[in-house]
Amino acid sequence: MGIFTNRGFQPKRPSNPKLPPGQYETTDFPVLTAGPTPRIALTNWEFRLEGLVEAPMKWSWEEFNKLPMQDFNPDIHCVTKWSKFDTHWRGVSVDTLLEHVKLKPEAQYVTEFSYGGYTTNLPLADLLGGKAFVGLQYEGQPLAPEHGGPARLVVPHLYFWKSAKWVQGLRFTAQDEPGFWERGGYSMYGDPWKEQRYRDDDDDQASAGSIRL
Ligand SMILES: Nc1nc2c(c(=O)[nH]1)N[C@H]1C(S)=C(S)[C@@H](COP(=O)(O)O)O[C@H]1N2
Ligand SMILES: [Mo]
């Protein structure tokens, strides 16, 4: 009765609360890489924690696979506007990795660095508390090379470019140092819920001290 029950006032397609603004859902898993897919022999693979730590740490593939692993089922959001819901990963949380180093107090930011030279930056806090992991398996299989295998970082609450494929390690820094896409004008932080795609979308705090492109 009356205008409050008039169906004409209902949105035609109710928006999905899992879908950040400007995104669409896909069931594909698109591949997005700047450059060729690096092939890393597992005998040469290593993962490092370096920078502002009391003593750097590194693991071989064999050592890394003995670390405690967990299942993660995140929704992921790419800045090119696809989102994929309920992906299934197995990997090692960054919290578990950090049990093996003592961070210096100035360590407030992290640069993820990869085989092949890719880098991406984010605040340390965004890797803690179960929010990020190094994924080794995807949908019950070893992670495919094109998606970052043998191992990639996954930080699902930020746009997916903050999830470095073929990750080689984490470098702890005092300042927020722009990585590959960030130097090209992408957001220093990349919150999909705030639609922080480009540097101009960052709030003042996130872009303070960085070059505005
Ligand atoms: N090493 C590396 N990691 C990377 C990239 C890259 O080019 N190189 N691209 C990023 C971008 S822009 C996205 S959207 C995702 C894509 O991951 P996918 O190819 O598994 O979908 O990886 C991110 N991680
Ligand atoms: Mo992306």
PDB file of C-alpha atoms and ligand atoms in Angstrom:
ATOM      1  CA  MET A   1       0.000   0.000   0.000  1.00  0.00           C
ATOM      2  CA  GLY A   2       1.147   3.488  -0.752  1.00  0.00           C
ATOM      3  CA  ILE A   3       4.457   4.569  -2.190  1.00  0.00           C
ATOM      4  CA  PHE A   4       6.569   2.689   0.329  1.00  0.00           C
ATOM      5  CA  THR A   5       5.449  -0.665  -1.060  1.00  0.00           C
ATOM      6  CA  ASN A   6       5.373   0.425  -4.675  1.00  0.00           C
ATOM      7  CA  ARG A   7       7.620  -2.010  -6.573  1.00  0.00           C
ATOM      8  CA  GLY A   8       8.588   0.798  -8.911  1.00  0.00           C
ATOM      9  CA  PHE A   9      10.784   2.138  -6.133  1.00  0.00           C
ATOM     10  CA  GLN A  10      12.769  -1.099  -5.790  1.00  0.00           C
ATOM     11  CA  PRO A  11      16.135  -1.327  -7.531  1.00  0.00           C
ATOM     12  CA  LYS A  12      15.803  -3.576 -10.574  1.00  0.00           C
ATOM     13  CA  ARG A  13      18.897  -5.602  -9.608  1.00  0.00           C
ATOM     14  CA  PRO A  14      19.681  -5.640  -5.909  1.00  0.00           C
ATOM     15  CA  SER A  15      23.382  -4.918  -5.511  1.00  0.00           C
ATOM     16  CA  ASN A  16      25.528  -7.742  -4.184  1.00  0.00           C
ATOM     17  CA  PRO A  17      26.978  -6.797  -0.779  1.00  0.00           C
ATOM     18  CA  LYS A  18      30.122  -8.825  -1.646  1.00  0.00           C
ATOM     19  CA  LEU A  19      30.776  -6.693  -4.735  1.00  0.00           C
ATOM     20  CA  PRO A  20      32.812  -3.479  -4.257  1.00  0.00           C
ATOM     21  CA  PRO A  21      31.761  -0.362  -6.200  1.00  0.00           C
ATOM     22  CA  GLY A  22      32.499  -0.415  -9.929  1.00  0.00           C
ATOM     23  CA  GLN A  23      33.238  -4.167  -9.982  1.00  0.00           C
ATOM     24  CA  TYR A  24      31.460  -7.053 -11.759  1.00  0.00           C
ATOM     25  CA  GLU A  25      31.488 -10.710 -10.749  1.00  0.00           C
ATOM     26  CA  THR A  26      33.270 -13.282 -12.901  1.00  0.00           C
ATOM     27  CA  THR A  27      33.728 -17.011 -12.489  1.00  0.00           C
ATOM     28  CA  ASP A  28      36.817 -17.020 -14.753  1.00  0.00           C
ATOM     29  CA  PHE A  29      40.262 -16.496 -13.331  1.00  0.00           C
ATOM     30  CA  PRO A  30      41.789 -13.956 -15.736  1.00  0.00           C
ATOM     31  CA  VAL A  31      45.591 -13.794 -15.996  1.00  0.00           C
ATOM     32  CA  LEU A  32      47.120 -10.326 -15.648  1.00  0.00           C
ATOM     33  CA  THR A  33      50.887 -10.059 -15.824  1.00  0.00           C
ATOM     34  CA  ALA A  34      53.186  -7.231 -16.860  1.00  0.00           C
ATOM     35  CA  GLY A  35      55.828  -9.204 -18.775  1.00  0.00           C
ATOM     36  CA  PRO A  36      56.679 -12.866 -19.189  1.00  0.00           C
ATOM     37  CA  THR A  37      55.897 -15.617 -16.665  1.00  0.00           C
ATOM     38  CA  PRO A  38      59.117 -16.399 -14.785  1.00  0.00           C
ATOM     39  CA  ARG A  39      59.907 -20.108 -14.392  1.00  0.00           C
ATOM     40  CA  ILE A  40      61.604 -20.859 -11.090  1.00  0.00           C
ATOM     41  CA  ALA A  41      63.173 -24.275 -10.436  1.00  0.00           C
ATOM     42  CA  LEU A  42      62.078 -25.411  -6.990  1.00  0.00           C
ATOM     43  CA  THR A  43      65.689 -26.317  -6.163  1.00  0.00           C
ATOM     44  CA  ASN A  44      66.628 -22.635  -6.609  1.00  0.00           C
ATOM     45  CA  TRP A  45      63.484 -21.140  -5.066  1.00  0.00           C
ATOM     46  CA  GLU A  46      63.777 -19.254  -1.810  1.00  0.00           C
ATOM     47  CA  PHE A  47      61.615 -16.937   0.229  1.00  0.00           C
ATOM     48  CA  ARG A  48      63.193 -14.075   2.183  1.00  0.00           C
ATOM     49  CA  LEU A  49      62.283 -11.658   4.950  1.00  0.00           C
ATOM     50  CA  GLU A  50      64.670  -8.674   4.809  1.00  0.00           C
ATOM     51  CA  GLY A  51      65.020  -4.947   5.371  1.00  0.00           C
ATOM     52  CA  LEU A  52      64.181  -3.634   8.840  1.00  0.00           C
ATOM     53  CA  VAL A  53      64.502  -6.944  10.700  1.00  0.00           C
ATOM     54  CA  GLU A  54      67.031  -7.769  13.423  1.00  0.00           C
ATOM     55  CA  ALA A  55      68.258 -10.734  11.347  1.00  0.00           C
ATOM     56  CA  PRO A  56      67.079 -11.588   7.811  1.00  0.00           C
ATOM     57  CA  MET A  57      65.429 -14.969   7.318  1.00  0.00           C
ATOM     58  CA  LYS A  58      65.132 -17.244   4.303  1.00  0.00           C
ATOM     59  CA  TRP A  59      63.529 -20.570   3.515  1.00  0.00           C
ATOM     60  CA  SER A  60      64.175 -23.096   0.765  1.00  0.00           C
ATOM     61  CA  TRP A  61      61.140 -24.658  -0.963  1.00  0.00           C
ATOM     62  CA  GLU A  62      61.499 -27.742   1.201  1.00  0.00           C
ATOM     63  CA  GLU A  63      61.716 -25.697   4.405  1.00  0.00           C
ATOM     64  CA  PHE A  64      58.833 -23.448   3.416  1.00  0.00           C
ATOM     65  CA  ASN A  65      56.568 -26.436   2.800  1.00  0.00           C
ATOM     66  CA  LYS A  66      57.129 -27.619   6.373  1.00  0.00           C
ATOM     67  CA  LEU A  67      55.628 -24.421   7.785  1.00  0.00           C
ATOM     68  CA  PRO A  68      52.090 -24.708   9.192  1.00  0.00           C
ATOM     69  CA  MET A  69      49.536 -24.153   6.430  1.00  0.00           C
ATOM     70  CA  GLN A  70      45.921 -23.039   6.515  1.00  0.00           C
ATOM     71  CA  ASP A  71      42.981 -22.873   4.125  1.00  0.00           C
ATOM     72  CA  PHE A  72      41.807 -19.455   2.941  1.00  0.00           C
ATOM     73  CA  ASN A  73      38.603 -18.766   0.962  1.00  0.00           C
ATOM     74  CA  PRO A  74      38.748 -15.096  -0.038  1.00  0.00           C
ATOM     75  CA  ASP A  75      36.864 -12.987  -2.543  1.00  0.00           C
ATOM     76  CA  ILE A  76      39.383 -11.237  -4.824  1.00  0.00           C
ATOM     77  CA  HIS A  77      39.045  -7.932  -6.670  1.00  0.00           C
ATOM     78  CA  CYS A  78      41.139  -6.767  -9.625  1.00  0.00           C
ATOM     79  CA  VAL A  79      41.482  -3.086 -10.468  1.00  0.00           C
ATOM     80  CA  THR A  80      40.463  -3.970 -14.065  1.00  0.00           C
ATOM     81  CA  LYS A  81      37.016  -4.468 -12.437  1.00  0.00           C
ATOM     82  CA  TRP A  82      36.546  -8.215 -12.153  1.00  0.00           C
ATOM     83  CA  SER A  83      35.803  -9.762  -8.777  1.00  0.00           C
ATOM     84  CA  LYS A  84      35.839 -13.480  -8.093  1.00  0.00           C
ATOM     85  CA  PHE A  85      34.059 -14.862  -5.045  1.00  0.00           C
ATOM     86  CA  ASP A  86      34.973 -17.718  -2.726  1.00  0.00           C
ATOM     87  CA  THR A  87      38.343 -18.824  -4.122  1.00  0.00           C
ATOM     88  CA  HIS A  88      40.066 -21.735  -2.338  1.00  0.00           C
ATOM     89  CA  TRP A  89      43.730 -21.504  -1.383  1.00  0.00           C
ATOM     90  CA  ARG A  90      46.150 -23.258   0.903  1.00  0.00           C
ATOM     91  CA  GLY A  91      49.189 -21.466   2.193  1.00  0.00           C
ATOM     92  CA  VAL A  92      51.176 -19.944   5.010  1.00  0.00           C
ATOM     93  CA  SER A  93      49.877 -16.831   6.767  1.00  0.00           C
ATOM     94  CA  VAL A  94      52.235 -13.864   6.978  1.00  0.00           C
ATOM     95  CA  ASP A  95      51.722 -14.005  10.765  1.00  0.00           C
ATOM     96  CA  THR A  96      53.341 -17.460  10.756  1.00  0.00           C
ATOM     97  CA  LEU A  97      56.299 -16.164   8.723  1.00  0.00           C
ATOM     98  CA  LEU A  98      56.799 -13.223  11.073  1.00  0.00           C
ATOM     99  CA  GLU A  99      57.193 -15.568  14.050  1.00  0.00           C
ATOM    100  CA  HIS A 100      60.676 -16.208  12.611  1.00  0.00           C
ATOM    101  CA  VAL A 101      62.000 -12.621  12.665  1.00  0.00           C
ATOM    102  CA  LYS A 102      62.102  -9.697  15.043  1.00  0.00           C
ATOM    103  CA  LEU A 103      60.990  -6.535  13.252  1.00  0.00           C
ATOM    104  CA  LYS A 104      62.712  -3.253  14.022  1.00  0.00           C
ATOM    105  CA  PRO A 105      60.273  -0.671  15.426  1.00  0.00           C
ATOM    106  CA  GLU A 106      60.678   1.547  12.326  1.00  0.00           C
ATOM    107  CA  ALA A 107      59.282  -1.234  10.111  1.00  0.00           C
ATOM    108  CA  GLN A 108      55.878   0.187   9.170  1.00  0.00           C
ATOM    109  CA  TYR A 109      55.606  -0.679   5.469  1.00  0.00           C
ATOM    110  CA  VAL A 110      56.391  -3.641   3.257  1.00  0.00           C
ATOM    111  CA  THR A 111      57.565  -4.083  -0.309  1.00  0.00           C
ATOM    112  CA  GLU A 112      56.594  -7.477  -1.733  1.00  0.00           C
ATOM    113  CA  PHE A 113      59.231  -8.439  -4.321  1.00  0.00           C
ATOM    114  CA  SER A 114      59.015 -11.137  -6.956  1.00  0.00           C
ATOM    115  CA  TYR A 115      61.061 -13.265  -9.303  1.00  0.00           C
ATOM    116  CA  GLY A 116      60.974 -11.275 -12.537  1.00  0.00           C
ATOM    117  CA  GLY A 117      61.287  -7.909 -10.777  1.00  0.00           C
ATOM    118  CA  TYR A 118      57.685  -7.028  -9.850  1.00  0.00           C
ATOM    119  CA  THR A 119      57.195  -5.101  -6.615  1.00  0.00           C
ATOM    120  CA  THR A 120      54.199  -3.740  -4.733  1.00  0.00           C
ATOM    121  CA  ASN A 121      53.922  -1.792  -1.473  1.00  0.00           C
ATOM    122  CA  LEU A 122      51.510  -1.674   1.445  1.00  0.00           C
ATOM    123  CA  PRO A 123      51.398  -0.933   5.176  1.00  0.00           C
ATOM    124  CA  LEU A 124      52.694  -3.735   7.413  1.00  0.00           C
ATOM    125  CA  ALA A 125      49.379  -3.799   9.302  1.00  0.00           C
ATOM    126  CA  ASP A 126      47.643  -4.982   6.116  1.00  0.00           C
ATOM    127  CA  LEU A 127      49.641  -8.224   6.165  1.00  0.00           C
ATOM    128  CA  LEU A 128      48.905  -9.095   9.820  1.00  0.00           C
ATOM    129  CA  GLY A 129      46.062 -10.692  11.740  1.00  0.00           C
ATOM    130  CA  GLY A 130      45.256 -13.393   9.195  1.00  0.00           C
ATOM    131  CA  LYS A 131      44.679 -10.845   6.412  1.00  0.00           C
ATOM    132  CA  ALA A 132      47.424 -12.112   4.051  1.00  0.00           C
ATOM    133  CA  PHE A 133      49.142 -15.352   3.116  1.00  0.00           C
ATOM    134  CA  VAL A 134      51.619 -16.939   0.751  1.00  0.00           C
ATOM    135  CA  GLY A 135      49.468 -19.234  -1.393  1.00  0.00           C
ATOM    136  CA  LEU A 136      50.966 -22.495  -2.655  1.00  0.00           C
ATOM    137  CA  GLN A 137      47.799 -24.310  -3.712  1.00  0.00           C
ATOM    138  CA  TYR A 138      44.759 -23.065  -5.584  1.00  0.00           C
ATOM    139  CA  GLU A 139      41.558 -25.123  -5.802  1.00  0.00           C
ATOM    140  CA  GLY A 140      43.387 -28.184  -4.481  1.00  0.00           C
ATOM    141  CA  GLN A 141      46.213 -28.061  -7.035  1.00  0.00           C
ATOM    142  CA  PRO A 142      49.726 -26.594  -6.972  1.00  0.00           C
ATOM    143  CA  LEU A 143      49.374 -22.954  -7.986  1.00  0.00           C
ATOM    144  CA  ALA A 144      49.724 -22.651 -11.788  1.00  0.00           C
ATOM    145  CA  PRO A 145      52.725 -20.663 -13.100  1.00  0.00           C
ATOM    146  CA  GLU A 146      50.544 -18.052 -14.829  1.00  0.00           C
ATOM    147  CA  HIS A 147      48.799 -17.302 -11.511  1.00  0.00           C
ATOM    148  CA  GLY A 148      52.100 -16.944  -9.656  1.00  0.00           C
ATOM    149  CA  GLY A 149      53.169 -20.520  -8.932  1.00  0.00           C
ATOM    150  CA  PRO A 150      55.046 -21.898  -7.170  1.00  0.00           C
ATOM    151  CA  ALA A 151      54.015 -19.255  -4.619  1.00  0.00           C
ATOM    152  CA  ARG A 152      52.315 -15.888  -4.556  1.00  0.00           C
ATOM    153  CA  LEU A 153      51.269 -13.452  -1.922  1.00  0.00           C
ATOM    154  CA  VAL A 154      47.506 -13.022  -1.500  1.00  0.00           C
ATOM    155  CA  VAL A 155      46.154  -9.880   0.182  1.00  0.00           C
ATOM    156  CA  PRO A 156      42.470 -10.204  -0.661  1.00  0.00           C
ATOM    157  CA  HIS A 157      41.156  -7.069   1.061  1.00  0.00           C
ATOM    158  CA  LEU A 158      43.178  -4.865  -1.360  1.00  0.00           C
ATOM    159  CA  TYR A 159      43.025  -4.786  -5.179  1.00  0.00           C
ATOM    160  CA  PHE A 160      44.750  -7.853  -6.559  1.00  0.00           C
ATOM    161  CA  TRP A 161      47.835  -6.023  -7.873  1.00  0.00           C
ATOM    162  CA  LYS A 162      48.870  -5.900  -4.177  1.00  0.00           C
ATOM    163  CA  SER A 163      49.137  -9.728  -4.374  1.00  0.00           C
ATOM    164  CA  ALA A 164      52.582 -10.382  -5.890  1.00  0.00           C
ATOM    165  CA  LYS A 165      52.844 -13.468  -8.097  1.00  0.00           C
ATOM    166  CA  TRP A 166      56.129 -15.492  -7.984  1.00  0.00           C
ATOM    167  CA  VAL A 167      56.835 -13.813  -4.692  1.00  0.00           C
ATOM    168  CA  GLN A 168      60.434 -14.016  -3.524  1.00  0.00           C
ATOM    169  CA  GLY A 169      60.135 -12.161  -0.265  1.00  0.00           C
ATOM    170  CA  LEU A 170      59.034  -9.260   1.867  1.00  0.00           C
ATOM    171  CA  ARG A 171      61.195  -6.205   2.525  1.00  0.00           C
ATOM    172  CA  PHE A 172      60.291  -4.182   5.615  1.00  0.00           C
ATOM    173  CA  THR A 173      60.694  -0.412   5.259  1.00  0.00           C
ATOM    174  CA  ALA A 174      60.134   2.730   7.310  1.00  0.00           C
ATOM    175  CA  GLN A 175      58.480   4.661   4.452  1.00  0.00           C
ATOM    176  CA  ASP A 176      55.768   3.633   2.006  1.00  0.00           C
ATOM    177  CA  GLU A 177      57.882   3.091  -1.139  1.00  0.00           C
ATOM    178  CA  PRO A 178      55.889   2.842  -4.393  1.00  0.00           C
ATOM    179  CA  GLY A 179      56.166  -0.447  -6.279  1.00  0.00           C
ATOM    180  CA  PHE A 180      55.773  -1.256  -9.974  1.00  0.00           C
ATOM    181  CA  TRP A 181      52.190  -0.120 -10.629  1.00  0.00           C
ATOM    182  CA  GLU A 182      52.284   2.479  -7.877  1.00  0.00           C
ATOM    183  CA  ARG A 183      55.178   4.277  -9.646  1.00  0.00           C
ATOM    184  CA  GLY A 184      52.942   4.277 -12.712  1.00  0.00           C
ATOM    185  CA  GLY A 185      50.190   6.186 -10.945  1.00  0.00           C
ATOM    186  CA  TYR A 186      48.172   3.482  -9.205  1.00  0.00           C
ATOM    187  CA  SER A 187      47.004   3.892  -5.619  1.00  0.00           C
ATOM    188  CA  MET A 188      49.500   3.540  -2.778  1.00  0.00           C
ATOM    189  CA  TYR A 189      46.851   1.583  -0.830  1.00  0.00           C
ATOM    190  CA  GLY A 190      44.220   0.160  -3.199  1.00  0.00           C
ATOM    191  CA  ASP A 191      41.117  -0.345  -1.059  1.00  0.00           C
ATOM    192  CA  PRO A 192      38.432  -1.745  -3.417  1.00  0.00           C
ATOM    193  CA  TRP A 193      35.631  -0.624  -1.061  1.00  0.00           C
ATOM    194  CA  LYS A 194      36.847   2.991  -1.363  1.00  0.00           C
ATOM    195  CA  GLU A 195      37.545   2.497  -5.069  1.00  0.00           C
ATOM    196  CA  GLN A 196      41.187   3.569  -4.652  1.00  0.00           C
ATOM    197  CA  ARG A 197      42.355   2.658  -8.143  1.00  0.00           C
ATOM    198  CA  TYR A 198      44.691   5.568  -8.926  1.00  0.00           C
ATOM    199  CA  ARG A 199      46.897   7.822  -6.842  1.00  0.00           C
ATOM    200  CA  ASP A 200      44.300  10.591  -7.070  1.00  0.00           C
ATOM    201  CA  ASP A 201      41.794   8.305  -5.322  1.00  0.00           C
ATOM    202  CA  ASP A 202      44.006   8.013  -2.224  1.00  0.00           C
ATOM    203  CA  ASP A 203      43.034   9.949   0.833  1.00  0.00           C
ATOM    204  CA  ASP A 204      45.550  12.549   1.997  1.00  0.00           C
ATOM    205  CA  GLN A 205      47.125  10.267   4.566  1.00  0.00           C
ATOM    206  CA  ALA A 206      47.882   7.525   2.062  1.00  0.00           C
ATOM    207  CA  SER A 207      49.429   9.891  -0.469  1.00  0.00           C
ATOM    208  CA  ALA A 208      51.330  12.109   2.005  1.00  0.00           C
ATOM    209  CA  GLY A 209      54.981  12.264   1.041  1.00  0.00           C
ATOM    210  CA  SER A 210      54.490  10.530  -2.285  1.00  0.00           C
ATOM    211  CA  ILE A 211      54.788  12.066  -5.726  1.00  0.00           C
ATOM    212  CA  ARG A 212      51.391  12.906  -7.213  1.00  0.00           C
ATOM    213  CA  LEU A 213      51.309  11.796 -10.828  1.00  0.00           C
TER     214      LEU A 213
HETATM  215  N1  LIG B   1      54.864 -10.692 -10.152  1.00  0.00           N
HETATM  216  C1  LIG B   1      53.712 -10.133 -10.560  1.00  0.00           C
HETATM  217  N2  LIG B   1      52.665 -10.167  -9.714  1.00  0.00           N
HETATM  218  C2  LIG B   1      51.484  -9.602 -10.083  1.00  0.00           C
HETATM  219  C3  LIG B   1      51.328  -8.980 -11.340  1.00  0.00           C
HETATM  220  C4  LIG B   1      52.452  -8.968 -12.213  1.00  0.00           C
HETATM  221  O1  LIG B   1      52.407  -8.431 -13.326  1.00  0.00           O
HETATM  222  N3  LIG B   1      53.613  -9.562 -11.793  1.00  0.00           N
HETATM  223  N4  LIG B   1      50.128  -8.407 -11.690  1.00  0.00           N
HETATM  224  C5  LIG B   1      49.221  -8.042 -10.588  1.00  0.00           C
HETATM  225  C6  LIG B   1      47.894  -7.727 -11.051  1.00  0.00           C
HETATM  226  S1  LIG B   1      47.653  -6.224 -11.775  1.00  0.00           S
HETATM  227  C7  LIG B   1      46.832  -8.564 -10.816  1.00  0.00           C
HETATM  228  S2  LIG B   1      45.240  -8.141 -11.161  1.00  0.00           S
HETATM  229  C8  LIG B   1      47.051  -9.930 -10.302  1.00  0.00           C
HETATM  230  C9  LIG B   1      46.536 -10.904 -11.321  1.00  0.00           C
HETATM  231  O2  LIG B   1      46.671 -12.199 -10.827  1.00  0.00           O
HETATM  232  P1  LIG B   1      46.187 -13.372 -11.767  1.00  0.00           P
HETATM  233  O3  LIG B   1      46.959 -13.278 -13.046  1.00  0.00           O
HETATM  234  O4  LIG B   1      46.449 -14.605 -10.981  1.00  0.00           O
HETATM  235  O5  LIG B   1      44.727 -13.142 -12.000  1.00  0.00           O
HETATM  236  O6  LIG B   1      48.404 -10.219 -10.043  1.00  0.00           O
HETATM  237  C10 LIG B   1      49.157  -9.149  -9.537  1.00  0.00           C
HETATM  238  N5  LIG B   1      50.451  -9.656  -9.205  1.00  0.00           N
HETATM  239 MO    MO B   2      45.258  -6.005 -11.727  1.00  0.00          MO
END
